Short mmCIF file of C-alpha atoms in Angstrom, two decimals:
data_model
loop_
_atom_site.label_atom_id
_atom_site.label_comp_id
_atom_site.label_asym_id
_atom_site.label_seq_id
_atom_site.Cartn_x
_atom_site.Cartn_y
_atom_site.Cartn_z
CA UNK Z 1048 48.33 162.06 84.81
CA UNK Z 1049 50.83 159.78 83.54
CA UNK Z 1050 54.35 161.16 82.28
CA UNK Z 1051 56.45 159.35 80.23
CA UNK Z 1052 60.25 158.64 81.55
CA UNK Z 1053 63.01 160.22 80.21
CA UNK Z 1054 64.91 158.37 77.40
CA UNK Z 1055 68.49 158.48 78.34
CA UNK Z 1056 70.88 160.83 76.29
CA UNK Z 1057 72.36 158.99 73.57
CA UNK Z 1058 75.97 158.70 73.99
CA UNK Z 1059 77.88 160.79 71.30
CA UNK Z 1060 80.87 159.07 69.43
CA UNK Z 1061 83.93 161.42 70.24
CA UNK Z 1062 86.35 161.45 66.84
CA UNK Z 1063 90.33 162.37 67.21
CA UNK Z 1064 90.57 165.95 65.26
CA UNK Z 1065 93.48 167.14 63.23
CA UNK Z 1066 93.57 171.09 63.30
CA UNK Z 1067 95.58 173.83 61.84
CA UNK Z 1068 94.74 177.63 62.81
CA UNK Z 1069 95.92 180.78 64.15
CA UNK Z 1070 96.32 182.76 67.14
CA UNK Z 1071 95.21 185.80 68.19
CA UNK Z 1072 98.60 187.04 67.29
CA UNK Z 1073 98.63 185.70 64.22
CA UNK Z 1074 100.60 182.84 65.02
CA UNK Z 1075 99.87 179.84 63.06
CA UNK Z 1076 99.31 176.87 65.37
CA UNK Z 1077 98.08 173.17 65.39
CA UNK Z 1078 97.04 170.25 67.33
CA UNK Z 1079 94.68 167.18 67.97
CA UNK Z 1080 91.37 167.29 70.16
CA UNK Z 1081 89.00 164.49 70.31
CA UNK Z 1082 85.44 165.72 70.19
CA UNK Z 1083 81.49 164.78 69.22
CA UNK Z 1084 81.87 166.87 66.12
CA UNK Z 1085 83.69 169.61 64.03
CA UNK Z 1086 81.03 172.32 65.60
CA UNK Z 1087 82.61 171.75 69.08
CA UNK Z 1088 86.03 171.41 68.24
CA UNK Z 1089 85.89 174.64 66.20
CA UNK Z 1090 83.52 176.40 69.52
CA UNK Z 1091 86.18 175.08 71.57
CA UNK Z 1092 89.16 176.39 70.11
CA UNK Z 1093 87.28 179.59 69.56
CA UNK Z 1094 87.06 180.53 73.32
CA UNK Z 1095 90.90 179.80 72.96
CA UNK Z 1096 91.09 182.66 70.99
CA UNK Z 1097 92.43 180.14 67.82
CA UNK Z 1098 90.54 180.79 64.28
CA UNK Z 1099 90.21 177.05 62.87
CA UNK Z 1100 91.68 177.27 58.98
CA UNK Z 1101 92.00 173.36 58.53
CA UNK Z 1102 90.43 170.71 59.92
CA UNK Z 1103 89.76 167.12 59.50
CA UNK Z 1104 89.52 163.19 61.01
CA UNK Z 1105 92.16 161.41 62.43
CA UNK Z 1106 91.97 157.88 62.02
CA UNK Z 1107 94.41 155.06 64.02
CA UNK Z 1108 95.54 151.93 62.18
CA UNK Z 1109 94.54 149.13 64.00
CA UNK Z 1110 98.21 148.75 65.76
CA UNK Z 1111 99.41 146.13 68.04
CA UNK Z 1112 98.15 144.75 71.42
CA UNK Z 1113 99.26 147.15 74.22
CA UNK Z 1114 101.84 145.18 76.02
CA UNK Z 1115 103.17 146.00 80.05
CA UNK Z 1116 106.61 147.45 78.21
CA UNK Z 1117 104.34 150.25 76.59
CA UNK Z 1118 102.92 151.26 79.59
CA UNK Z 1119 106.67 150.90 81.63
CA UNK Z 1120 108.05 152.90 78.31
CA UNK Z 1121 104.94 155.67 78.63
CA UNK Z 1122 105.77 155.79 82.06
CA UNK Z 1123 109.16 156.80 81.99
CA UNK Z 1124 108.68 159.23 79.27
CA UNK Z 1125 105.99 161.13 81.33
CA UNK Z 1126 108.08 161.33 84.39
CA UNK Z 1127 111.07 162.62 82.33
CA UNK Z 1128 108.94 165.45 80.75
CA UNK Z 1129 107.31 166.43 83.83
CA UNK Z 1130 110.66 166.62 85.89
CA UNK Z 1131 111.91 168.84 82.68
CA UNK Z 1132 109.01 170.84 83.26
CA UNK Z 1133 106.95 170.63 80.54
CA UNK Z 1134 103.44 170.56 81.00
CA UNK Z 1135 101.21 167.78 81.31
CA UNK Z 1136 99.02 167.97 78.37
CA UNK Z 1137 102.00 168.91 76.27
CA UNK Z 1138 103.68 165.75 77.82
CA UNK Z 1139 101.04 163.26 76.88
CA UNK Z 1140 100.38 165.27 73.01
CA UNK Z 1141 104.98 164.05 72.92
CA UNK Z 1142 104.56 160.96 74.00
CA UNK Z 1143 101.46 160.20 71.80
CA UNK Z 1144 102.65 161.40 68.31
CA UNK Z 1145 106.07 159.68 69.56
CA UNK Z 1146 105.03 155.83 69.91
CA UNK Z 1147 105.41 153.96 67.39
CA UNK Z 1148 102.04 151.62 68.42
CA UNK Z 1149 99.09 153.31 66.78
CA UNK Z 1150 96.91 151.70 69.83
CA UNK Z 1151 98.98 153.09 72.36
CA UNK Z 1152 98.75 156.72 71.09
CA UNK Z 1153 94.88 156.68 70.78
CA UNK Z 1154 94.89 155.27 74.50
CA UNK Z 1155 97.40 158.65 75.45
CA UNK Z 1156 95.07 160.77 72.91
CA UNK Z 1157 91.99 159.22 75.19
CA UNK Z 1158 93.31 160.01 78.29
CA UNK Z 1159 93.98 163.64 77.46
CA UNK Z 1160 90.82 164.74 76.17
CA UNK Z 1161 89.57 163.59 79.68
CA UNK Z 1162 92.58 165.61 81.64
CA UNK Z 1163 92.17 168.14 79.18
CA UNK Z 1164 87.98 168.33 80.40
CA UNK Z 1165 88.93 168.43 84.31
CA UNK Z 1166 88.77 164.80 84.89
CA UNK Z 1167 92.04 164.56 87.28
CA UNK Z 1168 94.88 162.23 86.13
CA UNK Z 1169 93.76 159.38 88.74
CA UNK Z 1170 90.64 159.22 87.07
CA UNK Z 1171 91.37 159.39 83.93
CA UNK Z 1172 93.96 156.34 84.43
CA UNK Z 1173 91.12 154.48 86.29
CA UNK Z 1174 89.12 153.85 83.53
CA UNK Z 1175 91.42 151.57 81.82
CA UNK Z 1176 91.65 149.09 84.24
CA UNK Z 1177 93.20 146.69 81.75
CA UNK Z 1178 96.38 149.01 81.28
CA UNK Z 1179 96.61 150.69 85.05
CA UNK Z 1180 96.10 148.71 88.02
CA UNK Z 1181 95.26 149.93 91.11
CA UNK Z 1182 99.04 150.16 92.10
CA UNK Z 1183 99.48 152.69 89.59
CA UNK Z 1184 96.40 154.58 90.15
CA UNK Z 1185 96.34 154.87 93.77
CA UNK Z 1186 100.03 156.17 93.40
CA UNK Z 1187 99.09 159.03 90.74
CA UNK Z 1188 96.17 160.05 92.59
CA UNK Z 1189 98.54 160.13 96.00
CA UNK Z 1190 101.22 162.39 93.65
CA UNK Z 1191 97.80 164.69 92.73
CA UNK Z 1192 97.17 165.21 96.28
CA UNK Z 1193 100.41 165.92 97.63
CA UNK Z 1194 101.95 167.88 94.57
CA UNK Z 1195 104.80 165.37 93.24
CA UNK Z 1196 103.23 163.83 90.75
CA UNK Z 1197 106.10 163.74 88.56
CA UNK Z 1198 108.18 162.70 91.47
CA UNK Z 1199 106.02 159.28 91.81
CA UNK Z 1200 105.76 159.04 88.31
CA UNK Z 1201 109.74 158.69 88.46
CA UNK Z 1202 109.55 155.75 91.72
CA UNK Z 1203 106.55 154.34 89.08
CA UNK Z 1204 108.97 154.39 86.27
CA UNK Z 1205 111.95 152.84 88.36
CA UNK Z 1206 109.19 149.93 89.55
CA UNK Z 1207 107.53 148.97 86.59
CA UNK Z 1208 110.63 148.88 84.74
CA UNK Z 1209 112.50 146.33 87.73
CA UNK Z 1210 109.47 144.20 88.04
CA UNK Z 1211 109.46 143.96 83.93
CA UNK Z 1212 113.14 143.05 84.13
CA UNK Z 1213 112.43 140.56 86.28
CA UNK Z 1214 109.61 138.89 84.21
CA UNK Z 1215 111.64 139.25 81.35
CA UNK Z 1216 114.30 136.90 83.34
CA UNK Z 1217 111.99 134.65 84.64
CA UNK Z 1218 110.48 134.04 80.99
CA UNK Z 1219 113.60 133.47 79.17
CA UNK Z 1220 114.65 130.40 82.34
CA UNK Z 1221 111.59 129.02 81.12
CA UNK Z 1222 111.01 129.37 77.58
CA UNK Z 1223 114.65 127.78 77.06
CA UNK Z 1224 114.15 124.32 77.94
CA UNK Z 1225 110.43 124.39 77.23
CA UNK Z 1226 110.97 125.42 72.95
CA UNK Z 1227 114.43 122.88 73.06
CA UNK Z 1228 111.97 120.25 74.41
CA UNK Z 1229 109.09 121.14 72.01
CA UNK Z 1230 111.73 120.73 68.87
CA UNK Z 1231 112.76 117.68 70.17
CA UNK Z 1232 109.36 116.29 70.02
CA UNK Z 1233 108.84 117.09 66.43
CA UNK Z 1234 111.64 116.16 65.22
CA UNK Z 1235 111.02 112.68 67.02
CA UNK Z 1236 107.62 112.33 65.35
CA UNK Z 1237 109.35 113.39 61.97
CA UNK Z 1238 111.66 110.10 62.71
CA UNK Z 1239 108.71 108.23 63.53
CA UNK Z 1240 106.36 109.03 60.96
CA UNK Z 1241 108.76 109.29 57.84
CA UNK Z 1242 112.63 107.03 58.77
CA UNK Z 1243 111.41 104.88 60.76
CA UNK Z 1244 108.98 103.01 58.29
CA UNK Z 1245 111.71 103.19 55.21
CA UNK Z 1246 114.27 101.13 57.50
CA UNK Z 1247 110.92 98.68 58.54
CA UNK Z 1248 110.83 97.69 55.00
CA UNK Z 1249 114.67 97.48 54.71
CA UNK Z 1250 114.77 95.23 57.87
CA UNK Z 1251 111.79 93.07 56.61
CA UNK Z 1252 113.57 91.84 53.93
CA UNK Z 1253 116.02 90.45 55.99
CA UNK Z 1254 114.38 87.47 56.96
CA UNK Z 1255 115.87 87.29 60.17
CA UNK Z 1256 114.88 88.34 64.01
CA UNK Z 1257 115.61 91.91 64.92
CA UNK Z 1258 116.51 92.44 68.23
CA UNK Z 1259 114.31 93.98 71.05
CA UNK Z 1260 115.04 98.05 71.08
CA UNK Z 1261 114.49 97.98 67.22
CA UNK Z 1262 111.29 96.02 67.73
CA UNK Z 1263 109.85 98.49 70.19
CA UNK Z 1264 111.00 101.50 68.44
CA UNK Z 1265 109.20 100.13 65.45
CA UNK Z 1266 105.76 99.50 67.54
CA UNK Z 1267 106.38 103.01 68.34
CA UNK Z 1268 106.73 103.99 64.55
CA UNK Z 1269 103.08 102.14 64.02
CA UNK Z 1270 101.54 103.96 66.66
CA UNK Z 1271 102.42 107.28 65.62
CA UNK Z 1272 101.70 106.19 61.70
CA UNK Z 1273 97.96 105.08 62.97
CA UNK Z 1274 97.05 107.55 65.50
CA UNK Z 1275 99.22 110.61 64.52
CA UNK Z 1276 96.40 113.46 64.16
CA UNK Z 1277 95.00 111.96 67.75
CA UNK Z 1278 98.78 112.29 69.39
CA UNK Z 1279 99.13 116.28 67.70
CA UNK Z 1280 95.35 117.04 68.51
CA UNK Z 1281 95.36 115.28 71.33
CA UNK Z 1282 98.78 117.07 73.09
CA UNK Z 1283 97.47 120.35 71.46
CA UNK Z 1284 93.70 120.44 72.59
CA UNK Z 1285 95.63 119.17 76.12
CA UNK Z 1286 97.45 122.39 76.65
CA UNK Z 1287 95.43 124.66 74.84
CA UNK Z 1288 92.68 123.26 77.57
CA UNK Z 1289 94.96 123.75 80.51
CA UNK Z 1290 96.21 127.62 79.72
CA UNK Z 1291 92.37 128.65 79.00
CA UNK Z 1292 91.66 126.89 82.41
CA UNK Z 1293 94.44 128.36 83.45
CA UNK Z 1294 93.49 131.80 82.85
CA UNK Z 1295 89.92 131.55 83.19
CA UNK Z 1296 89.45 129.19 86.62
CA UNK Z 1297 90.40 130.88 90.24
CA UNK Z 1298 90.97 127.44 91.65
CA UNK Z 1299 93.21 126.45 88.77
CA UNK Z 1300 95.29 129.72 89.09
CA UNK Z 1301 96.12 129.06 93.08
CA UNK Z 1302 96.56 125.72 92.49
CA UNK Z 1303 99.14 126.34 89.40
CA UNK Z 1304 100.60 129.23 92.20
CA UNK Z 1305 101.58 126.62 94.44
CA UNK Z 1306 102.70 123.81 92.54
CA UNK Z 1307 105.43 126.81 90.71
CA UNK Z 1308 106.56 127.92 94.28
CA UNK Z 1309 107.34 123.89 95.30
CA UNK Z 1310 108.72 122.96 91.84
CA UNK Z 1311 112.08 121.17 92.10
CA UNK Z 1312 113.93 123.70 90.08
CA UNK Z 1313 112.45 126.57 89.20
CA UNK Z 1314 110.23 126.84 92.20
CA UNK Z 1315 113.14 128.94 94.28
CA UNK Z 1316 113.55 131.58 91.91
CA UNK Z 1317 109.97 132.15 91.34
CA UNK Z 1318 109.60 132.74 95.55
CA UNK Z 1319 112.40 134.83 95.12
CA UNK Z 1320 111.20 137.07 92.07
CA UNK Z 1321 107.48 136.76 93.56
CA UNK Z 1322 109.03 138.53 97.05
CA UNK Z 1323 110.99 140.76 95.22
CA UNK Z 1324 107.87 142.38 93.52
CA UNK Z 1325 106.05 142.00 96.48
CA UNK Z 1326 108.63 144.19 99.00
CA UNK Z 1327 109.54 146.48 96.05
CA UNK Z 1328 105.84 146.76 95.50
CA UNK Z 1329 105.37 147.93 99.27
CA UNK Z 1330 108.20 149.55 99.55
CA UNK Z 1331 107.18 152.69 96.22
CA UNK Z 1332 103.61 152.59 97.79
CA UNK Z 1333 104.91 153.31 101.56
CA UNK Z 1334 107.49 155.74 100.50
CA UNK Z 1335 104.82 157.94 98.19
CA UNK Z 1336 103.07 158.16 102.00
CA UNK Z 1337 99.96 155.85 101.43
CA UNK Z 1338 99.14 154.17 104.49
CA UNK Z 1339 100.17 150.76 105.20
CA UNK Z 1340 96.50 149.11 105.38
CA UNK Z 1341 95.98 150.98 102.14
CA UNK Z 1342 98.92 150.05 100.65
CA UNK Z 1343 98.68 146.54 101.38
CA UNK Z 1344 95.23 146.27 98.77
CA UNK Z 1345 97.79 147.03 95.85
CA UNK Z 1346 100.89 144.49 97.09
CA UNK Z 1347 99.00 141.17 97.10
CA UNK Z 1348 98.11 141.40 93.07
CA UNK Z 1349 100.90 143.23 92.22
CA UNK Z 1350 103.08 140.05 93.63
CA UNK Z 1351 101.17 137.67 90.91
CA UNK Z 1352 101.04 134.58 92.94
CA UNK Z 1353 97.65 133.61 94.63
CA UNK Z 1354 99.68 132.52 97.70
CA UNK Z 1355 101.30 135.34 98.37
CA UNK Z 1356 97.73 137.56 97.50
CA UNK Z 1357 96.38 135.22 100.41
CA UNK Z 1358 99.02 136.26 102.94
CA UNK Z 1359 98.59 139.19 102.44
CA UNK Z 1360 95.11 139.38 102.61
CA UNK Z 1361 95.82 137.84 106.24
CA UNK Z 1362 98.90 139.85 106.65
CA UNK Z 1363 96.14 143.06 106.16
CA UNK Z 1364 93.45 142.09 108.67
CA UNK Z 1365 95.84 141.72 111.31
CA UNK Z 1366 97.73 144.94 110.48
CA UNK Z 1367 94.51 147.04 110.58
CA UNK Z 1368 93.73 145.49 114.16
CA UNK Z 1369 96.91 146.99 115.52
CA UNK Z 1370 99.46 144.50 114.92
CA UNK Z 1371 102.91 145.03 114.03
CA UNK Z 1372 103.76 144.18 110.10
CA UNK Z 1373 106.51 142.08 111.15
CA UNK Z 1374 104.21 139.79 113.36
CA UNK Z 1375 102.12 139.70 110.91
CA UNK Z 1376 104.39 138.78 108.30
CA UNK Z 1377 105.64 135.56 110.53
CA UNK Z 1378 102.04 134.57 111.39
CA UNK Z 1379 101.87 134.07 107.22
CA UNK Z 1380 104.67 131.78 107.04
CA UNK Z 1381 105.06 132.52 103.64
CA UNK Z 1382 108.93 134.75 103.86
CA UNK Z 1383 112.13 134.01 104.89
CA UNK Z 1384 113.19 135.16 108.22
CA UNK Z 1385 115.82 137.31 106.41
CA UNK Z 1386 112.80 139.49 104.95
CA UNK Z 1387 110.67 139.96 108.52
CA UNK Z 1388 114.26 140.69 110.16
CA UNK Z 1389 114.64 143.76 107.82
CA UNK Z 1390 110.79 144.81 108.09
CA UNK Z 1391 111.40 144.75 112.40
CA UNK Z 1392 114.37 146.78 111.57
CA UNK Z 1393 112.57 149.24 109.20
CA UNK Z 1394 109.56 149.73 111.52
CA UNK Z 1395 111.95 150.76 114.45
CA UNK Z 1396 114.11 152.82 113.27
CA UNK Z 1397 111.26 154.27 110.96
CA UNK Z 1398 112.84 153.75 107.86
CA UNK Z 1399 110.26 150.70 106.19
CA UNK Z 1400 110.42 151.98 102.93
CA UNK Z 1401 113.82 151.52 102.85
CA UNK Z 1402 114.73 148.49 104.52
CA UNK Z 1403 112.06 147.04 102.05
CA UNK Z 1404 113.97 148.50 99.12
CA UNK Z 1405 117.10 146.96 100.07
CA UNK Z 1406 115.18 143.58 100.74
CA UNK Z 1407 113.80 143.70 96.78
CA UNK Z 1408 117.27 144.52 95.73
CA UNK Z 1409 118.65 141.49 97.30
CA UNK Z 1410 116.06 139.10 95.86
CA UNK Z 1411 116.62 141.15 92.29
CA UNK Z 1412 120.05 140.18 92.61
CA UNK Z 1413 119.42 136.33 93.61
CA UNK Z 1414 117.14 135.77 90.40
CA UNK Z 1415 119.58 137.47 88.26
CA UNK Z 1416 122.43 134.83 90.28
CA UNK Z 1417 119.40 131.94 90.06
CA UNK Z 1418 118.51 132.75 86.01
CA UNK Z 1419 121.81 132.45 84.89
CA UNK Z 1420 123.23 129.50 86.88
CA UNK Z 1421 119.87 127.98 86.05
CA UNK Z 1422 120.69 128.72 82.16
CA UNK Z 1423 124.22 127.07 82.22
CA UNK Z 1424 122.21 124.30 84.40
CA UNK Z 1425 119.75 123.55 82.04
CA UNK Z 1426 122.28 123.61 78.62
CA UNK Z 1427 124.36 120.16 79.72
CA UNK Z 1428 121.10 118.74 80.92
CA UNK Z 1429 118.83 119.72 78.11
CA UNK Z 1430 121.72 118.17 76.08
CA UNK Z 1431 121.94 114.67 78.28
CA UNK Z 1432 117.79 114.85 76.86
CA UNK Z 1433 118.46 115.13 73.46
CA UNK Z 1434 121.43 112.42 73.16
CA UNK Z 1435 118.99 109.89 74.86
CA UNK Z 1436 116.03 110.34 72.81
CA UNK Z 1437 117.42 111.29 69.54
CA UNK Z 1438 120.95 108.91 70.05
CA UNK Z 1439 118.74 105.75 71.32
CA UNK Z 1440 116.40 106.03 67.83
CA UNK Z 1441 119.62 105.62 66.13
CA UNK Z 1442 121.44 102.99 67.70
CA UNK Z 1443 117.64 101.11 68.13
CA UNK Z 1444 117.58 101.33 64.45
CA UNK Z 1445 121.28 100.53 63.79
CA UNK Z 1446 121.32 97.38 65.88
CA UNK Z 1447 120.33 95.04 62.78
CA UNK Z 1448 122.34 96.18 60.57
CA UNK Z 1449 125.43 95.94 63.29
CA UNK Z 1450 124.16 92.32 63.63
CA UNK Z 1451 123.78 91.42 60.38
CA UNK Z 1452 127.45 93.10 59.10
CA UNK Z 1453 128.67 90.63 62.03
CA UNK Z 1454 127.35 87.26 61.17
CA UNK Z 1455 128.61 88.40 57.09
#
């Protein structure tokens, strides 16, 4: 006899719940719970011993994109709250109602309704993979185990919120000369398009030859006139095409990675922030006692470069086979013998955790150094740009009317 398979359960829609009630006391009290209907948030709160007098949906503005800074902020809230002693659940319910992102506090509201059902904290992070990487779960779950979760949650705070710093620093030695550069070219095009082709007609009238640099500058002027929507589609499609590549395309990625660690200027303080996050990365995981081969599956993404995730890929097999981290470090070729003379020093006298904090403060300190003589760098030579282009359009267009005031 044939049976017929089982549908699946449909999946029920949980909705966030405002409530108002009382106590058995008497006491009037209130909250949020996200549930599959009124009928189970009111059962619910019954075996609480809470009478339900008001209840009704919650609904979230859309709010902003959840950025890394909401997390590092969330972060450091929870750990300060948990050291204070409040209680976990209490801790996220603060932190929720307290953020000013409505996206944000639906995420915290989220992840509390599964703590809140006996899903631990480690898996409850875990299934937002887009907000909590495995650095940040495997640490939680190792506070869970060992009872200091709000101690890790403080070394997570401290982390996230030096690796942010030095992203932040990293960003503004770039953006800089890249949006001076950017204005530069639109203003030139303005010239082009717009002054240019007045003074043509001016010079035209003259009669007379006009000397090379105007000439060219004035082919120039033609071009852009014709072709301008292929120039501005053209450079716009171009990069537009290369960051989606960028982002989507593995082999563009570790070739990008290696072309930022060799470039001529920036290319030092990039290796220097990209080792910074990678020691300060191994450094919280060793010290919250997860094993070094276990630790060593979090360090290679947390670093960001596909160079140094490739090293330490390598730096991992060998480590797992029984050799020493600093051997292993040197058979990568990839740090300075600076860093693999502090790891030997860390694994002898037993103190790695350390001597690999110390190493991440050093390289925090030389991008801080790098950033800002790279900013008063980039100001006189970002300048030197900027007289050329824009001063050589003037004098190109100048030069007839120089001539002309001479033979008069």
């Amino acid at each position: 006899m044939a049976t017929n398979p089982q549908k699946p359960a449909k999946q029920v829609k949980e909705v966030l719940y405002a409530w108002e009630g009382k106590d058995k006391f008497g006491k009037k009290v209130q909250g949020e719970m996200r549930a599959g209907g009124e009928a189970i948030v009111n059962a619910t709160l019954r075996r609480q011993g809470i009478l339900v007098t008001k209840l009704k949906k919650k609904s979230y503005s859309s709010g902003k994109r959840i950025s890394d800074a909401d997390i590092t902020l969330f972060t450091r809230q929870l750990a300060t709250m948990m050291k204070a002693g409040v209680p976990l659940l209490q801790s996220f319910d603060i932190v929720a109602k307290g953020n000013a992102n409505p996206s944000v506090s639906k995420l915290l509201q989220d992840i509390r309704g599964d703590v809140e059902t006996g899903t631990s904290l480690n898996q409850a992070f875990r299934k937002y993979p887009l907000y909590f990487d495995p650095l940040f779960c495997n640490l939680v779950g190792a506070g869970e185990q060992a009872g200091i979760l709000e101690d890790l949650l403080t070394r997570l705070a401290i982390y996230k919120e030096k690796t942010q710093t030095i992203k932040k620093k990293i960003k503004s030695a770039l953006t800089y000369p890249i949006a001076i550069l950017s204005v530069a070219f639109i203003v030139t095009a303005v010239i082009m398009i717009w002054v240019v082709p007045a003074f043509k007609e001016v010079f035209m009238s003259f009669g007379a030859e006009l000397p090379a640099p105007t000439l060219f500058v004035m082919a120039l002027s033609d071009f852009f006139v014709s072709y301008w929507y292929i120039i501005f589609g053209g450079l716009f499609g171009a990069i537009y095409f290369f960051f989606q590549t960028w982002r989507r395309s593995l082999q563009m990625q570790r070739a990008m990675d290696r072309i930022l660690l060799q470039a001529p200027i920036f290319g030092a303080v990039i290796r220097k922030a990209t080792i910074a996050r990678w020691t300060r990365t191994l450094s919280t995981m060793f010290a919250a006692g997860v094993p070094l081969v276990e630790s060593l599956d979090s360090v290679g993404g947390a670093a960001g470069n596909a160079v140094y995730l490739d090293a330490t890929i390598k730096i991992q097999t060998e480590v797992s086979t029984g050799t020493s981290l600093t051997v292993a470090m040197q058979n990568a070729n990839v740090f300075p013998s600076m860093v693999t003379q502090m790891v030997a020093i860390g694994e002898e006298s037993g103190a790695l955790d350390n001597m690999l904090g110390k190493v991440a403060d050093f390289y925090e300190e030389e991008v801080d150094e790098a950033v800002a003589s790279l900013s008063s760098l980039m100001e006189p030579l970002i300048m030197v740009i900027l007289g050329v282009l824009i001063g050589g359009l003037v004098v190109a267009m100048y030069l007839p009317i120089f001539k002309l005031g001479s033979v008069i």
